[in-house]
CSV table of C-alpha atoms and ligand atoms in Angstrom, one decimal:
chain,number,residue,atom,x,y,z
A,1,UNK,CA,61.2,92.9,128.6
A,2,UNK,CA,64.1,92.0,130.6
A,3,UNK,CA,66.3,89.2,128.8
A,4,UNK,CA,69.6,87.4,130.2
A,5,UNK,CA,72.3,87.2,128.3
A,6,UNK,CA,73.3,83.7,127.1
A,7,UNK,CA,75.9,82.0,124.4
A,8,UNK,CA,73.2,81.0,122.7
A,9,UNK,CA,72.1,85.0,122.5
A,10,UNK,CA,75.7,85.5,121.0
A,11,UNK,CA,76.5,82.6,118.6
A,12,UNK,CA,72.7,83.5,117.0
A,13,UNK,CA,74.1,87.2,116.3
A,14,UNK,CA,77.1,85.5,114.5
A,15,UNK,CA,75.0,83.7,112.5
A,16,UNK,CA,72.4,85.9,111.5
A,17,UNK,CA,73.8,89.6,111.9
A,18,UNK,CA,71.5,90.5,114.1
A,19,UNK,CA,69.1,90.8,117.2
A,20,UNK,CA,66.1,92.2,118.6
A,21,UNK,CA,66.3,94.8,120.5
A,22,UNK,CA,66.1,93.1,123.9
A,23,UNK,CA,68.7,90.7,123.2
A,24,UNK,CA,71.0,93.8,121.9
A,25,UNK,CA,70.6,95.9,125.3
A,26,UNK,CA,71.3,92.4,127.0
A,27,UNK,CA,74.6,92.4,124.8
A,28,UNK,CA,75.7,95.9,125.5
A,29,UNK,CA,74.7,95.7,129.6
A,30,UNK,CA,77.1,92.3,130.2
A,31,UNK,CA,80.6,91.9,129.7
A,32,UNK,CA,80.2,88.0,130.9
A,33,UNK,CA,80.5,86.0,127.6
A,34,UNK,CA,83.6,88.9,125.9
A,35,UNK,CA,85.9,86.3,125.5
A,36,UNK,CA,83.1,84.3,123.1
A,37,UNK,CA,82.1,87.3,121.7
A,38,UNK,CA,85.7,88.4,120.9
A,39,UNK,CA,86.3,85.0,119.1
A,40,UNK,CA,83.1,85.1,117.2
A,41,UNK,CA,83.7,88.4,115.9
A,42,UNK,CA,88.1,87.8,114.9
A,43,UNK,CA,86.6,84.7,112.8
A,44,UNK,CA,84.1,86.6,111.0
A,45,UNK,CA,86.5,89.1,110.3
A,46,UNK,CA,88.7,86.6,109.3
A,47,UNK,CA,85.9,85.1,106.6
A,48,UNK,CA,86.1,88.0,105.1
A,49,UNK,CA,89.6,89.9,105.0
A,50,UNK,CA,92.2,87.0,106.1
A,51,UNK,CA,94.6,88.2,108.9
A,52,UNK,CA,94.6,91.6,106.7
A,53,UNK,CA,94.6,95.0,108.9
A,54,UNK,CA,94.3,98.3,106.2
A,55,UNK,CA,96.7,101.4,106.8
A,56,UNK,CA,95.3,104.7,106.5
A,57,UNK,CA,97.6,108.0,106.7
A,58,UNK,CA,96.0,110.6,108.1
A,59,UNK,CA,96.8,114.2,107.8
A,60,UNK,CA,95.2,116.3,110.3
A,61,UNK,CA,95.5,119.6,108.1
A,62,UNK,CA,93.4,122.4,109.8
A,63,UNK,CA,92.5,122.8,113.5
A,64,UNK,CA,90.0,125.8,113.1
A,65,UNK,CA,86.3,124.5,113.8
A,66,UNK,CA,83.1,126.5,113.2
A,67,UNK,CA,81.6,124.3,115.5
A,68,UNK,CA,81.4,124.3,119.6
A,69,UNK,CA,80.5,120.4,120.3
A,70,UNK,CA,80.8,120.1,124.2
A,71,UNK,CA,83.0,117.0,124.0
A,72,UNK,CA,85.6,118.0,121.3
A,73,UNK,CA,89.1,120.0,122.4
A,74,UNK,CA,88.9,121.8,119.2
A,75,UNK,CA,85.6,123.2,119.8
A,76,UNK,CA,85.5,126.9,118.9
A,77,UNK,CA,85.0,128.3,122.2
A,78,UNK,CA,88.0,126.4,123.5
A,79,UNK,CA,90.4,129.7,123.7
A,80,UNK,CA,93.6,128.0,125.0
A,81,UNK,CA,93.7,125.4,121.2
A,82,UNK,CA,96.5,127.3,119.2
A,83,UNK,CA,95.2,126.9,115.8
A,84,UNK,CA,96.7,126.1,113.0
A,85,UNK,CA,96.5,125.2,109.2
A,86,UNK,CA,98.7,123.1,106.4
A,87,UNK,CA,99.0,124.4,103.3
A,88,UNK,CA,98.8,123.0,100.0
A,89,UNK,CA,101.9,122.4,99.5
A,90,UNK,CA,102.5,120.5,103.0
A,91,UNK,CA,99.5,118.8,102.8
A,92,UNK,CA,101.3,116.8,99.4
A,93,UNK,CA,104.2,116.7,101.2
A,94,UNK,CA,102.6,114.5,103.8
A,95,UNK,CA,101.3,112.9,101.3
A,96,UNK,CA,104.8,112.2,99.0
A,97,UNK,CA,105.9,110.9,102.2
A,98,UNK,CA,103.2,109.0,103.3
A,99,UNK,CA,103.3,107.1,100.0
A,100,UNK,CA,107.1,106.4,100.2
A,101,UNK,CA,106.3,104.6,103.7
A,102,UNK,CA,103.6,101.8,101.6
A,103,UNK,CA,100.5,104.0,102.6
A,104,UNK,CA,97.8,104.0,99.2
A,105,UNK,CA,95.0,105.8,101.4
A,106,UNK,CA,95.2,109.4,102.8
A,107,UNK,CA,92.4,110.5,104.9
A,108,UNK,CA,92.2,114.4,105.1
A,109,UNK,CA,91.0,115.6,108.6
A,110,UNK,CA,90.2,119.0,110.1
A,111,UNK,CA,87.5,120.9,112.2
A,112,UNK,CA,85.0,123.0,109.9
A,113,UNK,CA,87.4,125.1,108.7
A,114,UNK,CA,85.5,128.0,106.6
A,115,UNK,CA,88.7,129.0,105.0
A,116,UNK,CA,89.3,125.7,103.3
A,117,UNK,CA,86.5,126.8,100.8
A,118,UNK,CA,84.7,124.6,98.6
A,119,UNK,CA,87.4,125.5,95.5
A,120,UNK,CA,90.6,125.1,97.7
A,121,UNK,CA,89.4,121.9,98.8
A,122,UNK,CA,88.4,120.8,95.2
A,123,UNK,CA,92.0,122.3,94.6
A,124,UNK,CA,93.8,120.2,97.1
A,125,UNK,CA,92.2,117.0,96.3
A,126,UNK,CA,92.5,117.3,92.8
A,127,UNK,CA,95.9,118.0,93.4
A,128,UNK,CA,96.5,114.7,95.4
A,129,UNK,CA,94.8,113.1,93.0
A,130,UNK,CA,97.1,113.6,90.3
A,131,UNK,CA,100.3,113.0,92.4
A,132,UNK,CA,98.6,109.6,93.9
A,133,UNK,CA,96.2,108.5,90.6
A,134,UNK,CA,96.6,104.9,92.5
A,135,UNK,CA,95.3,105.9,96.1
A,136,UNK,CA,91.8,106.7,97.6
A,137,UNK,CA,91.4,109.8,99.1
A,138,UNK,CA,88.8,110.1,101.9
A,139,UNK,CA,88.0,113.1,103.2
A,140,UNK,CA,86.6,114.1,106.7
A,141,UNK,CA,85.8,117.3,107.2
A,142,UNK,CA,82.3,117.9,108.9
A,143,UNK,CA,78.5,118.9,107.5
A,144,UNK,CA,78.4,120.4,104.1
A,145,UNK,CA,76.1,121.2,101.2
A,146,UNK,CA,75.2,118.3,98.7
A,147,UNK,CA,76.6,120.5,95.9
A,148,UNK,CA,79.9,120.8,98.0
A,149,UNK,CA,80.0,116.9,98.3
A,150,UNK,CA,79.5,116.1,94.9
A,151,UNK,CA,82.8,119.2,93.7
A,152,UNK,CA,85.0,117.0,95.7
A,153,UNK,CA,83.4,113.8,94.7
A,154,UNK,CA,84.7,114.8,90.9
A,155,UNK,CA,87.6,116.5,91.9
A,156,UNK,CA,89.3,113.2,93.2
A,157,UNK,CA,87.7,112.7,96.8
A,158,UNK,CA,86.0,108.8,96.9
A,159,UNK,CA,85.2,108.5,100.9
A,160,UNK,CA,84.0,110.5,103.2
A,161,UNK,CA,84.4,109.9,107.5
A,162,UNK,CA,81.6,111.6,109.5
A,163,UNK,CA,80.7,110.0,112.5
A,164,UNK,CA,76.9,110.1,113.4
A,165,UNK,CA,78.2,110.4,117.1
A,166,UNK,CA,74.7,109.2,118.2
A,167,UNK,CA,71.3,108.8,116.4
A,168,UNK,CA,69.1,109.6,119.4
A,169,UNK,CA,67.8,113.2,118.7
A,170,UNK,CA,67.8,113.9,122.3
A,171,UNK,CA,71.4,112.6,123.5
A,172,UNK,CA,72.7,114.1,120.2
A,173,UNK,CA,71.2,117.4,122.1
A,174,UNK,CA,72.9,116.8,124.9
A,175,UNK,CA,76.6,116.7,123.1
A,176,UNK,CA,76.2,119.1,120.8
A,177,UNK,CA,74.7,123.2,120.7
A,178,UNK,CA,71.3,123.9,119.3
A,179,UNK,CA,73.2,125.2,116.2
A,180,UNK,CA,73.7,121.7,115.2
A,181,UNK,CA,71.2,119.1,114.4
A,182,UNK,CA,71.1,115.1,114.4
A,183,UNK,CA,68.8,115.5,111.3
A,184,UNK,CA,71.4,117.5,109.3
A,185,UNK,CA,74.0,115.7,110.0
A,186,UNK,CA,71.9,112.1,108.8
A,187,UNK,CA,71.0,114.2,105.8
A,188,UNK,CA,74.7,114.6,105.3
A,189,UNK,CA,75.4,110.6,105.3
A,190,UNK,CA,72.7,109.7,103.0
A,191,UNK,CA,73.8,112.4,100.6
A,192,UNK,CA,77.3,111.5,100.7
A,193,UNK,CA,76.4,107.8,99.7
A,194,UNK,CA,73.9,108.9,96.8
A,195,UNK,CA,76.8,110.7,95.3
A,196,UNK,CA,79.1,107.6,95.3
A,197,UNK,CA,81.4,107.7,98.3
A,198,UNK,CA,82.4,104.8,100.2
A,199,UNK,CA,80.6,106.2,103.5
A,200,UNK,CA,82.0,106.2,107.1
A,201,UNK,CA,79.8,106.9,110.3
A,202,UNK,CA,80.0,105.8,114.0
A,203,UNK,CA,80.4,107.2,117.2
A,204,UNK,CA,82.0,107.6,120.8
A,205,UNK,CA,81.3,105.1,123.4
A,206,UNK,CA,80.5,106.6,127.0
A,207,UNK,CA,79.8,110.2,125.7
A,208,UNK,CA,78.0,112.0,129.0
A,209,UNK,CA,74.2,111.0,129.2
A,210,UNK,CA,74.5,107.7,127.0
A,211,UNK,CA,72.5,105.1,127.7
A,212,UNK,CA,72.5,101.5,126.7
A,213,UNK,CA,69.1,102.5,124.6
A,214,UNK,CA,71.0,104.9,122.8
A,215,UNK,CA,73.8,102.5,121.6
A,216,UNK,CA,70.7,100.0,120.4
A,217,UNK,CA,69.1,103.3,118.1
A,218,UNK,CA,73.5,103.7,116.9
A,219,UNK,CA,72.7,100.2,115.5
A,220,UNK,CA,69.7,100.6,114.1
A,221,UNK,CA,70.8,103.5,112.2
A,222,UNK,CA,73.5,102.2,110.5
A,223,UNK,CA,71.5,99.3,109.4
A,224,UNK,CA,69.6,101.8,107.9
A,225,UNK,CA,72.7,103.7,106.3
A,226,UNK,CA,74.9,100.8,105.4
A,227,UNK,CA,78.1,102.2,106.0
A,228,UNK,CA,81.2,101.0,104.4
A,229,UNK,CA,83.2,102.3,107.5
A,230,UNK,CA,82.5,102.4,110.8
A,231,UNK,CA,84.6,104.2,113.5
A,232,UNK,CA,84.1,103.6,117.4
A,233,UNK,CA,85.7,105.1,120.0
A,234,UNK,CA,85.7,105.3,123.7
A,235,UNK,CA,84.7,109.3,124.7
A,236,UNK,CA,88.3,110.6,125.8
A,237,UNK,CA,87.9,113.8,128.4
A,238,UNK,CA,89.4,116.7,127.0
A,239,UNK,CA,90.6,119.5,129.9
A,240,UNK,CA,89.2,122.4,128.3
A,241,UNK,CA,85.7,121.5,127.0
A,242,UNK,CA,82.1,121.3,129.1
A,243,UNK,CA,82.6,118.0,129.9
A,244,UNK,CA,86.2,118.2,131.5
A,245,UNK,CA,84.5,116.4,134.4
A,246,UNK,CA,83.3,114.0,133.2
A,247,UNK,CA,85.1,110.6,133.0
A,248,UNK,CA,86.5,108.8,130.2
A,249,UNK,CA,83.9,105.8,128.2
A,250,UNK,CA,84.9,102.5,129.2
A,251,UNK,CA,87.3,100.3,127.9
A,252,UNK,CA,85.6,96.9,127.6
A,253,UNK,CA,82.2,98.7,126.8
A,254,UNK,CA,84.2,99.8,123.7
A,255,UNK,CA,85.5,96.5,122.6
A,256,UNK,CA,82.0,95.0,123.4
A,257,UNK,CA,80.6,97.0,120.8
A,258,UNK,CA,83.4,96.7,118.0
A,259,UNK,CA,82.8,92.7,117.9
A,260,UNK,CA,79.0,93.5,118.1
A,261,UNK,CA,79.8,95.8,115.2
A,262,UNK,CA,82.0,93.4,113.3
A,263,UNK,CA,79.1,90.2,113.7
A,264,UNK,CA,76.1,93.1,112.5
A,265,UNK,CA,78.2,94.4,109.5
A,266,UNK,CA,80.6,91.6,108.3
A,267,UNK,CA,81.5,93.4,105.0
A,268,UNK,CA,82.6,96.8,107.4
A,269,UNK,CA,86.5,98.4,107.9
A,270,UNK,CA,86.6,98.9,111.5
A,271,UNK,CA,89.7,100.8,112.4
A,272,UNK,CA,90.9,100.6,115.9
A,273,UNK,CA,91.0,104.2,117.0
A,274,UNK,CA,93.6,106.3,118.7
A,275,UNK,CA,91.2,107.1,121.3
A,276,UNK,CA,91.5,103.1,121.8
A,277,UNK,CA,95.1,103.2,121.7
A,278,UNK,CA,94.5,106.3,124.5
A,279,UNK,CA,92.5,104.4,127.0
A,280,UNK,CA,94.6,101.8,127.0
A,281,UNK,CA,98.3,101.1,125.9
A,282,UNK,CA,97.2,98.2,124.3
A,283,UNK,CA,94.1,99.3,123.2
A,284,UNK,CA,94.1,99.2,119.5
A,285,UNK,CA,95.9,95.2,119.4
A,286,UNK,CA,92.5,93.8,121.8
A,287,UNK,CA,90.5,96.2,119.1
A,288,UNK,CA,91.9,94.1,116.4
A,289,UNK,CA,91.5,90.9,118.0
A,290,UNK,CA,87.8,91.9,118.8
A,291,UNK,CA,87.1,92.5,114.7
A,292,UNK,CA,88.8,95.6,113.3
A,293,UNK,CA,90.4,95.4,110.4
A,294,UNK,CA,92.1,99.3,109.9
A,295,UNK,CA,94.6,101.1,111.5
A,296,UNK,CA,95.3,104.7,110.7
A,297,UNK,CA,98.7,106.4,111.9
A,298,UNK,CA,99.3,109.6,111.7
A,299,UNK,CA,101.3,111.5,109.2
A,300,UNK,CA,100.5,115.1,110.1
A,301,UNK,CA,104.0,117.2,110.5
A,302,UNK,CA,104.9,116.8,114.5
A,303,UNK,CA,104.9,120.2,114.7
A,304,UNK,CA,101.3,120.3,114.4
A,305,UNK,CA,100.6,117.0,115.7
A,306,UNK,CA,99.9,118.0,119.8
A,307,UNK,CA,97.6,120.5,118.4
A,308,UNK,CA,95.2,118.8,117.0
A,309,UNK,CA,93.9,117.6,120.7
A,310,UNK,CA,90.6,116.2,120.5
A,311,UNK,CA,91.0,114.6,123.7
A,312,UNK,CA,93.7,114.4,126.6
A,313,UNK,CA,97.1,112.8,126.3
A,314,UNK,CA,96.7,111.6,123.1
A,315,UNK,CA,98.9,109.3,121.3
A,316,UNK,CA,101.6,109.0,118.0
A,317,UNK,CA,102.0,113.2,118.8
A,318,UNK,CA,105.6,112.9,119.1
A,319,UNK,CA,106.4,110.5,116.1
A,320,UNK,CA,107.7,110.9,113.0
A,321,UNK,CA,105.6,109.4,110.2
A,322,UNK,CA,108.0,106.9,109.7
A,323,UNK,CA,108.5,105.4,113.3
A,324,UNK,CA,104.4,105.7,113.5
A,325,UNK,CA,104.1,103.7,110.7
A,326,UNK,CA,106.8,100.8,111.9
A,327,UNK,CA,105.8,101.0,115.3
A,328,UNK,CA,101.9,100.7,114.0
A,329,UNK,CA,103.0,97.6,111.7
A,330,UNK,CA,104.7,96.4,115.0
A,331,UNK,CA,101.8,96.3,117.0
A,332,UNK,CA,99.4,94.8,114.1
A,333,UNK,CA,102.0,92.0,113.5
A,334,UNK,CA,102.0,91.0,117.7
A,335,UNK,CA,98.1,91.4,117.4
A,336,UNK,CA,98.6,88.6,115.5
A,337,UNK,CA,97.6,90.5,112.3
A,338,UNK,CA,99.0,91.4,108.6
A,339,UNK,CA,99.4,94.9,107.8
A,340,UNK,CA,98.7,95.8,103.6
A,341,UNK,CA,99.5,98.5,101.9
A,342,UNK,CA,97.0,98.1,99.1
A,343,UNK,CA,93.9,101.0,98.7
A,344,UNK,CA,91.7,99.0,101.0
A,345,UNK,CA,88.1,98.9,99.2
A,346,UNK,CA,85.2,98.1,101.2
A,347,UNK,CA,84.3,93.4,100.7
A,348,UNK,CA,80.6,93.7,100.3
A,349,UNK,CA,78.7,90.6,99.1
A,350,UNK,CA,77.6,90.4,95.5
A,351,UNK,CA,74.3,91.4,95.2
A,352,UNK,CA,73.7,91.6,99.5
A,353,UNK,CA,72.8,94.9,100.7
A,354,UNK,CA,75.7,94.8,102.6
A,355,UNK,CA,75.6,91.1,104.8
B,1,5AD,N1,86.9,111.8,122.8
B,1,5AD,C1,86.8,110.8,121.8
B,1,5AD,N2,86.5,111.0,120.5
B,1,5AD,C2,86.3,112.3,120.2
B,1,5AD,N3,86.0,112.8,119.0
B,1,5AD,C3,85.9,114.2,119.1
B,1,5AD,N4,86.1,114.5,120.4
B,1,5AD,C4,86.4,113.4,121.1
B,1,5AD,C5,86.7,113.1,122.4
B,1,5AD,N5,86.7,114.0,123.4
B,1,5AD,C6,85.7,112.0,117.8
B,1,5AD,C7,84.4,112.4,117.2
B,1,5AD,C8,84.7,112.9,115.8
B,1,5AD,C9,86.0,112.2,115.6
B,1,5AD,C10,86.9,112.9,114.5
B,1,5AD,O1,86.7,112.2,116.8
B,1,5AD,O2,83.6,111.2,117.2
B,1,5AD,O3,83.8,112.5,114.9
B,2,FES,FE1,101.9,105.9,116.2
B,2,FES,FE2,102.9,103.8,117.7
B,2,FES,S1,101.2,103.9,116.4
B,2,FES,S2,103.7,105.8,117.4
């Protein structure tokens, strides 16, 4: 059933959190009532966390990925990536510094790096914990076994970023090689969350073969999952992968679906990417405006930072942690926005599963 998109379609997903599914692909396929939607979304995050915006410091710490998705420019098969690692000992330092600079969250990123076994991990984050006893440390480091979870879970680690990327068996097919599997990866989520993490999933807007359909079953997953992050992106071209032709995800598709995000899951952090800050030099303030509430610069050692090339031209790769971080509280405070420096826990409702 075809259905046309109308305010009333939008002010009933504010009030309710939801749609069916023919008013949702009616959402995603028109850009004519964005300015309502923006405004709906920026007051309901505002119900919830105030003008706040949460800083993350993220520390991109290994570059080597077992894995060959066809999007990513850190994909194993990608010859021309020099690789590196951070050791222990640079990864605190990141961290000594990013906590001098205000930041109480560090978020440890890296491809599916088989060296970084299960005990160095547990090592490092048990290490970070004791420096940083006041800070959460998420981690975000790709598919592993339950029993791995749980080791960092009591070593230190409390959340956990692992995008879904798409919950349609078949498009997730399409982005990723047959070694991989949607299944797994949702079996990774739900795991995560038994153990006690404050969960993160999402995905990239835009990715080659996604349809409209596909965005609706991204939904419907996490309504399932419940996720106490969610992270959207616009696909970003990288030069060296299987999709270098194809063209970036769109801009205001992107924001569309970050206030549809922020009206279906209230309680959520939302950051506004650095692939949104990418596409578009203000990308991450109108990501704000349209119901994010996170920002995450980087605090990776510079040296390292052009490396870690997920995409094309990526931002913040020539920035010191500290002029990041300024120029970051800079850009939230023009947004109209409040950045806090506080550990940023999750605002579910009392006794809601998750409104
Ligand atoms: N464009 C945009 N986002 C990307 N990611 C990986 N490759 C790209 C790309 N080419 C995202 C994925 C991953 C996250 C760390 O970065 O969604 O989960
Ligand atoms: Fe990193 Fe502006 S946000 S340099």
């Amino acid at each position: 059933m075809n259905v046309n998109l109308s305010e009333k379609i939008i002010l009933r997903l504010a009030e309710e959190g939801d749609l069916p599914d023919s008013e949702l692909l009616a959402l995603i396929g028109s850009g004519e009532f964005d300015g309502l939607l923006f405004r709906l979304a920026d007051l309901k995050r505002r119900e919830r966390y105030g003008d706040e915006v949460f800083v993350r410091g993220l520390i991109e710490f290994s570059n080597y990925c077992r894995n060959d998705c066809y999007y990513c420019g850190i994909r194993r098969s990608n010859g021309s990536a020099e690789r590196y690692r951070l050791t222990k000992e640079e990864i605190m330092e990141c961290a000594a510094s990013g906590y001098g600079l205000g930041y109480r969250t560090f978020v440890l990123q890296s491809g599916e790096d088989p060296y970084y076994t299960d005990d160095r991990i547990c090592e490092i984050v048990a290490a970070l914990r004791a420096a940083h006893p006041d800070c959460a440390i998420t981690l975000s480091i790709g598919e592993k076994p339950k029993e791995s979870y749980r080791a960092y879970f009591e070593a230190g680690a409390n959340r956990y970023l692992l995008r879904h990327e798409t919950a349609d068996s078949g498009h997730y097919g399409k982005l990723h090689p047959a070694s991989m599997s949607p299944d797994n990866r949702k079996r990774c989520l739900f795991d995560l969350k038994e153990i006690g993490y404050q969960v993160g999933a999402g995905f990239m807007v835009g990715t080659p073969g996604q349809t409209a359909e596909n965005l609706v079953s991204d939904f419907r997953f996490m309504q399932e999952l419940r996720p106490d992050m969610i992270g959207i992106g616009p696909f970003m071209t990288h030069s060296q992968t299987p999709f270098a032709g194809c063209p970036n995800g769109s801009f205001p598709l992107t924001l569309r679906l970050l206030a549809v995000t922020r009206l279906m899951f209230p309680y959520a952090l939302i950051p506004a990417t650095t692939a949104l800050g990418t596409i578009h030099p203000l990308g991450r303030e109108q990501g704000l405006k349209a119901g994010c509430n996170v920002v995450m610069p980087n605090l990776s050692p510079v040296r390292f930072r052009k490396k870690y090339e997920l995409y094309d031209n990526k931002i913040c790769t020539g920035e010191e942690s500290a002029e990041c971080r300024s120029c970051l509280e800079a850009r939230v405070a023009a947004a109209g926005y409040r950045v806090v420096t506080d550990v940023g826990d999750v605002r579910r409702d009392p006794g809601a599963a998750g409104r």
